[in-house]
Amino acid sequence: MEMEVETKTQVEEIMVGAAMEMVEGSKNGGGAHPYAFHVSGPRNLSSPNWRDIINSSWKNANYKRTVMACFIQGAYLLELDRQENKTGENALAPNWWLPFKYKLTQTLIDERDGSIFGAILEWDCSSALSDFILIRPSGAPRAVLALRGTLLKSVTIRRDLTDDLRFLAWESLKGSVRFKVAFDTLKSCALKYGSSNVCVIGHSLGAGFALQVGKALAKEGIHVEAHLFNPPSVSLSMSLKTLGEKAGFVWRRFRSMLPSGSETQQNTELGDQNKAKSAVLKKWIPHLYVNNSDYVCCYYADPTRNQDGIDGGRKENLAPAVHNVAEAAVKLFVLSKGNQKFLDAHKLEQWWADDLELQTVINNSKLISRQLKSLYQVPAS
């Protein structure tokens, strides 16, 4: 009798264990790769269909943000596929753009180590026609330049960290070979398809490149849509500039107490002319997606100081939509989930989560002003 009870208990334990293994297997895709689209990709996201001809999903901001994040994940996986020699059906990257009717037309290669740091994805007419989508949905870009961030792999870590340190030291990525490759590629796409049909996107270090490449292109009068996820905001040069700005504030206060005369009137007239010219130039408005718990990008959402360097406001997020200060404009979206770990707050996956709740905020962020200030400055005549 005791043996029967013991045997029954063992059978129950085996059955429970088997059931738990099935549950765990279903969670990780039955042994599938953790970066496979059906394992870690967005849920409840439908592919384009013939109805999009009339009412495009791309007009929905949440849908567009999700797809853009998926494209960047594809750029990451292009390099991982290369490192792991995954090709054809084994490749992970294609499934992150194929469901949305896009195809890979070009990869951006870092000549220093041969790594893939970006990709051009274009609307796939043939794939769309197979699902009776006769035309490209309204709001869907003709071409997208997707730029990945840092990969802590032995093959890429050296060059990725070199560019990370470049931004940390100088708050600029123009000295990198990746900047020139990305700029030339984006400009070529804009001239080929029209700037309104092209988009540049990036995450982390890739967002830093996307911001500076998009800004450099905007200076030439070519304005492309930009979506930047967790863009880097911390640099040593920023701290040095802050010290210089404080000294400049003291000097401006002292100078304001001196007699001005006719020079002030002349400067005012020139200032009005520059403002008028700047209003014409002000067309490029990038989209920034930041997490308050991510110290890499959180300073974009920090209402630090006003133009005179004085502490300029509370740390609560405010609405409405477009941040416009010191003649610089962005659409800033902030995710706040309390005290998150850095790796969770910085990961790309959060931007296609089902429970994502964003605040569209407007703050007196001096960091945003400085990043875009050179774009709207009018050269002296």
XYZ file of C-alpha atoms in Angstrom:
381
model
C 0.000 0.000 0.000
C 2.812 2.371 0.888
C 4.569 1.527 -2.369
C 1.402 2.366 -4.322
C 1.103 5.744 -2.553
C 4.800 6.497 -3.170
C 4.509 5.509 -6.823
C 1.414 7.684 -7.237
C 3.250 10.638 -5.656
C 6.211 10.202 -8.016
C 3.895 10.059 -11.044
C 2.171 13.261 -9.920
C 5.528 14.995 -9.464
C 6.618 13.924 -12.946
C 3.349 15.173 -14.456
C 3.639 18.500 -12.648
C 7.263 18.806 -13.733
C 6.326 18.054 -17.336
C 3.546 20.640 -17.208
C 5.954 23.259 -15.853
C 8.433 22.471 -18.629
C 5.665 22.957 -21.212
C 4.793 26.321 -19.675
C 8.410 27.418 -19.638
C 8.809 26.150 -23.187
C 5.856 28.211 -24.336
C 7.347 31.283 -22.660
C 10.665 31.050 -24.465
C 9.173 29.922 -27.756
C 9.775 26.189 -27.229
C 13.540 26.508 -27.259
C 13.556 29.218 -29.922
C 16.191 31.940 -29.972
C 15.357 34.686 -27.426
C 15.722 37.332 -30.153
C 13.331 35.601 -32.553
C 10.476 37.884 -33.579
C 7.745 35.516 -32.365
C 9.478 35.207 -28.981
C 10.424 38.773 -28.008
C 8.633 40.839 -30.653
C 5.478 42.911 -30.129
C 2.153 41.222 -29.461
C -1.254 42.051 -30.926
C 0.331 43.906 -33.833
C -1.288 43.170 -37.170
C 0.557 43.245 -40.475
C -0.536 45.733 -43.134
C -3.526 44.640 -45.186
C -5.668 45.907 -48.049
C -7.699 48.046 -45.624
C -4.580 50.175 -45.107
C -5.189 51.621 -48.564
C -8.102 53.515 -47.056
C -7.191 53.827 -43.378
C -3.475 53.433 -42.745
C -2.181 51.986 -39.466
C 0.883 54.183 -39.955
C -1.186 57.210 -39.003
C -1.306 55.802 -35.456
C 1.669 57.143 -33.467
C 1.886 54.018 -31.293
C 1.970 51.754 -34.344
C 4.676 53.835 -36.013
C 6.803 53.915 -32.843
C 6.496 50.139 -32.476
C 7.468 49.414 -36.072
C 10.420 51.808 -35.932
C 11.714 50.079 -32.800
C 11.364 46.707 -34.546
C 13.395 48.001 -37.506
C 16.213 49.032 -35.165
C 16.128 45.592 -33.543
C 16.576 44.200 -37.040
C 19.697 46.357 -37.447
C 21.115 44.928 -34.217
C 20.390 41.380 -35.364
C 22.011 41.907 -38.758
C 25.332 42.206 -36.980
C 24.584 39.317 -34.605
C 23.600 37.138 -37.568
C 26.887 38.053 -39.232
C 28.880 37.132 -36.139
C 27.054 33.816 -35.698
C 27.058 33.000 -39.441
C 23.257 32.849 -39.578
C 21.967 33.093 -43.145
C 18.830 32.272 -45.070
C 16.109 30.663 -42.961
C 18.334 30.695 -39.874
C 18.792 34.465 -39.917
C 16.946 36.315 -37.166
C 16.995 39.860 -38.564
C 14.601 39.621 -41.564
C 11.587 38.686 -39.449
C 11.778 42.078 -37.765
C 10.864 43.933 -40.982
C 9.214 41.408 -43.313
C 5.826 41.404 -41.478
C 5.560 45.133 -42.180
C 6.216 44.710 -45.934
C 9.747 46.090 -45.968
C 12.929 44.637 -47.440
C 16.643 45.076 -46.850
C 18.362 46.957 -49.679
C 21.649 48.072 -48.104
C 23.789 47.436 -45.042
C 26.099 50.073 -43.563
C 29.552 48.673 -42.845
C 32.180 50.052 -40.447
C 35.418 49.796 -42.427
C 37.432 49.555 -39.207
C 36.151 46.109 -38.191
C 33.729 45.090 -40.960
C 30.744 45.200 -38.603
C 27.208 46.151 -39.660
C 26.016 49.256 -37.791
C 22.977 50.185 -39.859
C 20.638 49.233 -42.658
C 18.404 50.724 -45.322
C 14.920 49.196 -45.364
C 12.599 50.017 -48.257
C 8.908 49.436 -48.881
C 8.517 46.074 -50.640
C 5.940 46.503 -53.404
C 6.036 42.824 -54.404
C 5.347 41.599 -50.888
C 2.601 44.176 -50.462
C 0.898 43.169 -53.725
C 0.807 39.550 -52.584
C -1.510 40.705 -49.778
C -3.537 42.917 -52.146
C -1.956 46.141 -50.878
C -1.882 48.104 -54.101
C -0.221 51.273 -52.840
C 2.038 52.248 -49.950
C -0.107 53.204 -46.918
C -0.249 56.859 -45.974
C 2.434 57.650 -43.405
C 4.631 54.658 -44.250
C 8.095 55.877 -45.328
C 9.518 54.794 -48.668
C 12.918 54.150 -47.074
C 14.200 53.941 -43.495
C 17.782 54.251 -42.263
C 18.028 52.212 -39.038
C 21.145 52.605 -36.855
C 21.947 50.232 -33.998
C 23.604 51.089 -30.709
C 26.477 49.531 -28.789
C 26.965 45.761 -28.945
C 29.108 44.398 -26.129
C 30.531 41.569 -28.233
C 34.201 40.842 -28.741
C 33.938 41.604 -32.458
C 32.307 45.033 -32.125
C 32.941 46.269 -28.590
C 36.170 48.106 -29.412
C 34.783 50.310 -32.198
C 31.414 50.799 -30.503
C 33.014 51.965 -27.270
C 35.376 54.211 -29.233
C 32.378 56.127 -30.556
C 30.721 56.074 -27.118
C 33.832 57.696 -25.647
C 33.946 60.139 -28.562
C 30.496 61.422 -27.612
C 31.357 61.413 -23.909
C 34.405 63.578 -24.522
C 33.211 65.896 -27.292
C 29.412 65.544 -27.507
C 29.929 65.013 -31.225
C 30.206 61.978 -33.485
C 31.340 63.761 -36.636
C 34.869 62.384 -36.338
C 33.649 58.807 -36.691
C 33.726 56.984 -40.021
C 30.169 55.886 -39.262
C 28.979 59.484 -39.361
C 30.128 60.006 -42.942
C 28.727 56.674 -44.131
C 25.365 57.335 -42.469
C 25.203 60.929 -43.718
C 26.011 60.026 -47.331
C 23.525 57.142 -47.275
C 20.710 59.213 -45.806
C 21.321 62.087 -48.212
C 21.333 59.705 -51.166
C 17.972 58.226 -50.090
C 16.464 61.678 -49.553
C 17.530 62.825 -53.017
C 16.279 59.585 -54.582
C 12.861 59.333 -52.928
C 12.258 62.830 -51.560
C 12.913 63.888 -47.970
C 9.249 63.472 -46.987
C 9.454 59.775 -47.888
C 12.595 58.998 -45.876
C 13.084 58.395 -42.153
C 16.179 58.003 -39.930
C 15.923 56.036 -36.680
C 18.320 54.802 -34.006
C 18.741 53.503 -30.464
C 21.335 54.578 -27.890
C 24.582 55.283 -29.766
C 22.647 54.813 -33.006
C 20.202 57.492 -31.867
C 23.151 59.820 -31.303
C 24.299 59.248 -34.873
C 20.742 59.643 -36.192
C 20.318 62.964 -34.371
C 23.569 64.436 -35.630
C 23.229 63.076 -39.159
C 19.664 64.349 -39.393
C 20.728 67.744 -38.064
C 23.611 67.986 -40.539
C 21.230 67.157 -43.378
C 18.685 69.711 -42.147
C 21.382 72.393 -42.371
C 21.418 71.689 -46.112
C 17.663 72.222 -46.274
C 16.785 68.492 -46.379
C 14.405 67.583 -43.552
C 13.742 63.893 -42.916
C 11.601 62.375 -40.183
C 13.636 61.155 -37.195
C 12.751 58.779 -34.338
C 15.415 58.525 -31.627
C 15.184 55.964 -28.808
C 17.278 56.482 -25.637
C 19.599 59.037 -27.313
C 22.806 59.715 -25.341
C 22.759 62.942 -23.352
C 25.693 62.723 -20.927
C 29.088 64.144 -21.841
C 32.100 65.780 -20.268
C 31.865 68.645 -22.721
C 28.325 69.332 -21.527
C 29.645 69.873 -18.002
C 32.396 72.183 -19.227
C 29.905 74.171 -21.306
C 27.658 74.535 -18.273
C 30.500 76.145 -16.333
C 31.152 78.493 -19.230
C 27.462 79.375 -19.467
C 27.379 80.296 -15.778
C 30.306 82.647 -16.298
C 28.565 84.063 -19.358
C 25.411 84.697 -17.324
C 27.382 86.787 -14.822
C 28.930 88.792 -17.657
C 25.557 89.410 -19.326
C 24.098 90.657 -16.067
C 27.020 93.042 -15.649
C 26.835 94.212 -19.248
C 23.095 94.894 -18.959
C 23.852 97.576 -16.353
C 26.074 99.493 -18.787
C 24.759 102.265 -21.111
C 23.599 100.751 -24.406
C 23.076 103.637 -26.871
C 22.351 103.122 -30.554
C 24.250 99.830 -30.616
C 21.444 98.165 -28.694
C 18.853 99.328 -31.219
C 20.970 98.003 -34.085
C 21.462 94.654 -32.347
C 17.725 94.434 -31.689
C 16.960 95.001 -35.368
C 19.474 92.330 -36.387
C 18.003 90.009 -33.767
C 14.513 90.473 -35.213
C 15.809 89.695 -38.688
C 17.558 86.569 -37.448
C 14.410 85.413 -35.670
C 12.412 85.863 -38.847
C 14.968 83.852 -40.820
C 15.090 81.208 -38.104
C 11.313 80.810 -38.257
C 11.645 79.900 -41.922
C 14.434 77.404 -41.199
C 12.598 75.754 -38.332
C 11.199 72.696 -40.095
C 13.100 69.719 -38.705
C 11.445 68.337 -35.553
C 12.896 64.994 -34.390
C 10.991 62.600 -32.120
C 12.850 61.698 -28.904
C 11.847 58.733 -26.727
C 13.476 58.745 -23.287
C 13.118 56.886 -20.002
C 13.468 58.844 -16.764
C 15.385 55.958 -15.160
C 17.928 55.757 -17.984
C 20.865 57.964 -17.035
C 22.112 57.845 -20.630
C 19.157 59.837 -21.974
C 17.207 61.194 -18.979
C 18.744 64.683 -19.172
C 16.742 65.404 -22.315
C 13.643 65.391 -20.120
C 15.221 67.377 -17.295
C 13.900 70.964 -17.090
C 17.318 72.194 -16.051
C 17.712 75.898 -16.683
C 16.332 78.721 -18.729
C 18.306 80.761 -21.217
C 20.044 82.771 -18.514
C 21.329 79.680 -16.737
C 18.938 79.945 -13.775
C 17.187 76.842 -12.497
C 14.069 76.799 -14.620
C 11.266 74.707 -13.252
C 9.968 71.619 -11.587
C 10.797 68.048 -12.530
C 7.210 67.038 -13.207
C 6.308 66.245 -16.788
C 4.006 68.720 -18.452
C 1.969 68.830 -21.637
C 1.361 69.722 -24.533
C 3.324 68.243 -27.366
C 6.131 70.174 -29.015
C 9.126 71.338 -27.021
C 10.141 74.730 -28.366
C 12.786 76.696 -26.500
C 15.679 78.838 -27.676
C 14.509 78.327 -31.245
C 14.928 74.533 -30.993
C 12.006 72.146 -31.385
C 11.509 68.434 -30.742
C 8.672 66.076 -29.934
C 9.686 64.588 -26.602
C 8.068 61.412 -25.253
C 8.945 60.320 -21.706
C 8.425 56.892 -20.146
C 8.384 56.805 -16.357
C 7.974 53.550 -14.413
C 9.442 54.533 -11.072
C 12.897 53.311 -10.097
C 13.932 50.892 -12.823
C 17.253 49.168 -13.252
C 19.410 50.833 -15.870
C 19.451 47.846 -18.241
C 15.642 47.706 -18.199
C 15.305 51.456 -18.678
C 17.769 51.505 -21.574
C 16.611 48.441 -23.513
C 14.989 48.817 -26.905
C 12.336 46.181 -26.177
C 10.405 48.512 -23.875
C 9.313 50.663 -26.818
C 7.042 47.965 -28.275
C 5.633 46.729 -24.939
C 1.846 46.369 -24.649
C 1.633 48.288 -21.363
C 3.616 51.269 -22.592
C 2.288 54.596 -21.321
C 4.079 57.667 -22.623
C 3.817 61.296 -21.638
C 4.293 63.925 -24.289
C 6.087 66.646 -22.410
C 7.358 70.171 -22.816
C 10.247 71.298 -20.650
C 12.856 74.022 -20.654
C 15.553 71.480 -21.423
C 18.784 73.310 -22.117
C 20.301 70.108 -23.476
C 17.795 70.024 -26.326
C 18.420 73.693 -27.009
C 22.150 73.152 -27.287
C 21.816 70.068 -29.477
C 19.738 71.953 -32.038
C 20.997 75.518 -31.537
C 23.497 75.378 -34.399
C 20.746 74.252 -36.735
C 18.756 77.458 -36.316
C 21.547 79.985 -36.082
C 21.607 82.378 -39.031
C 25.090 83.281 -40.314
C 26.033 86.946 -40.051
C 25.548 88.846 -43.273
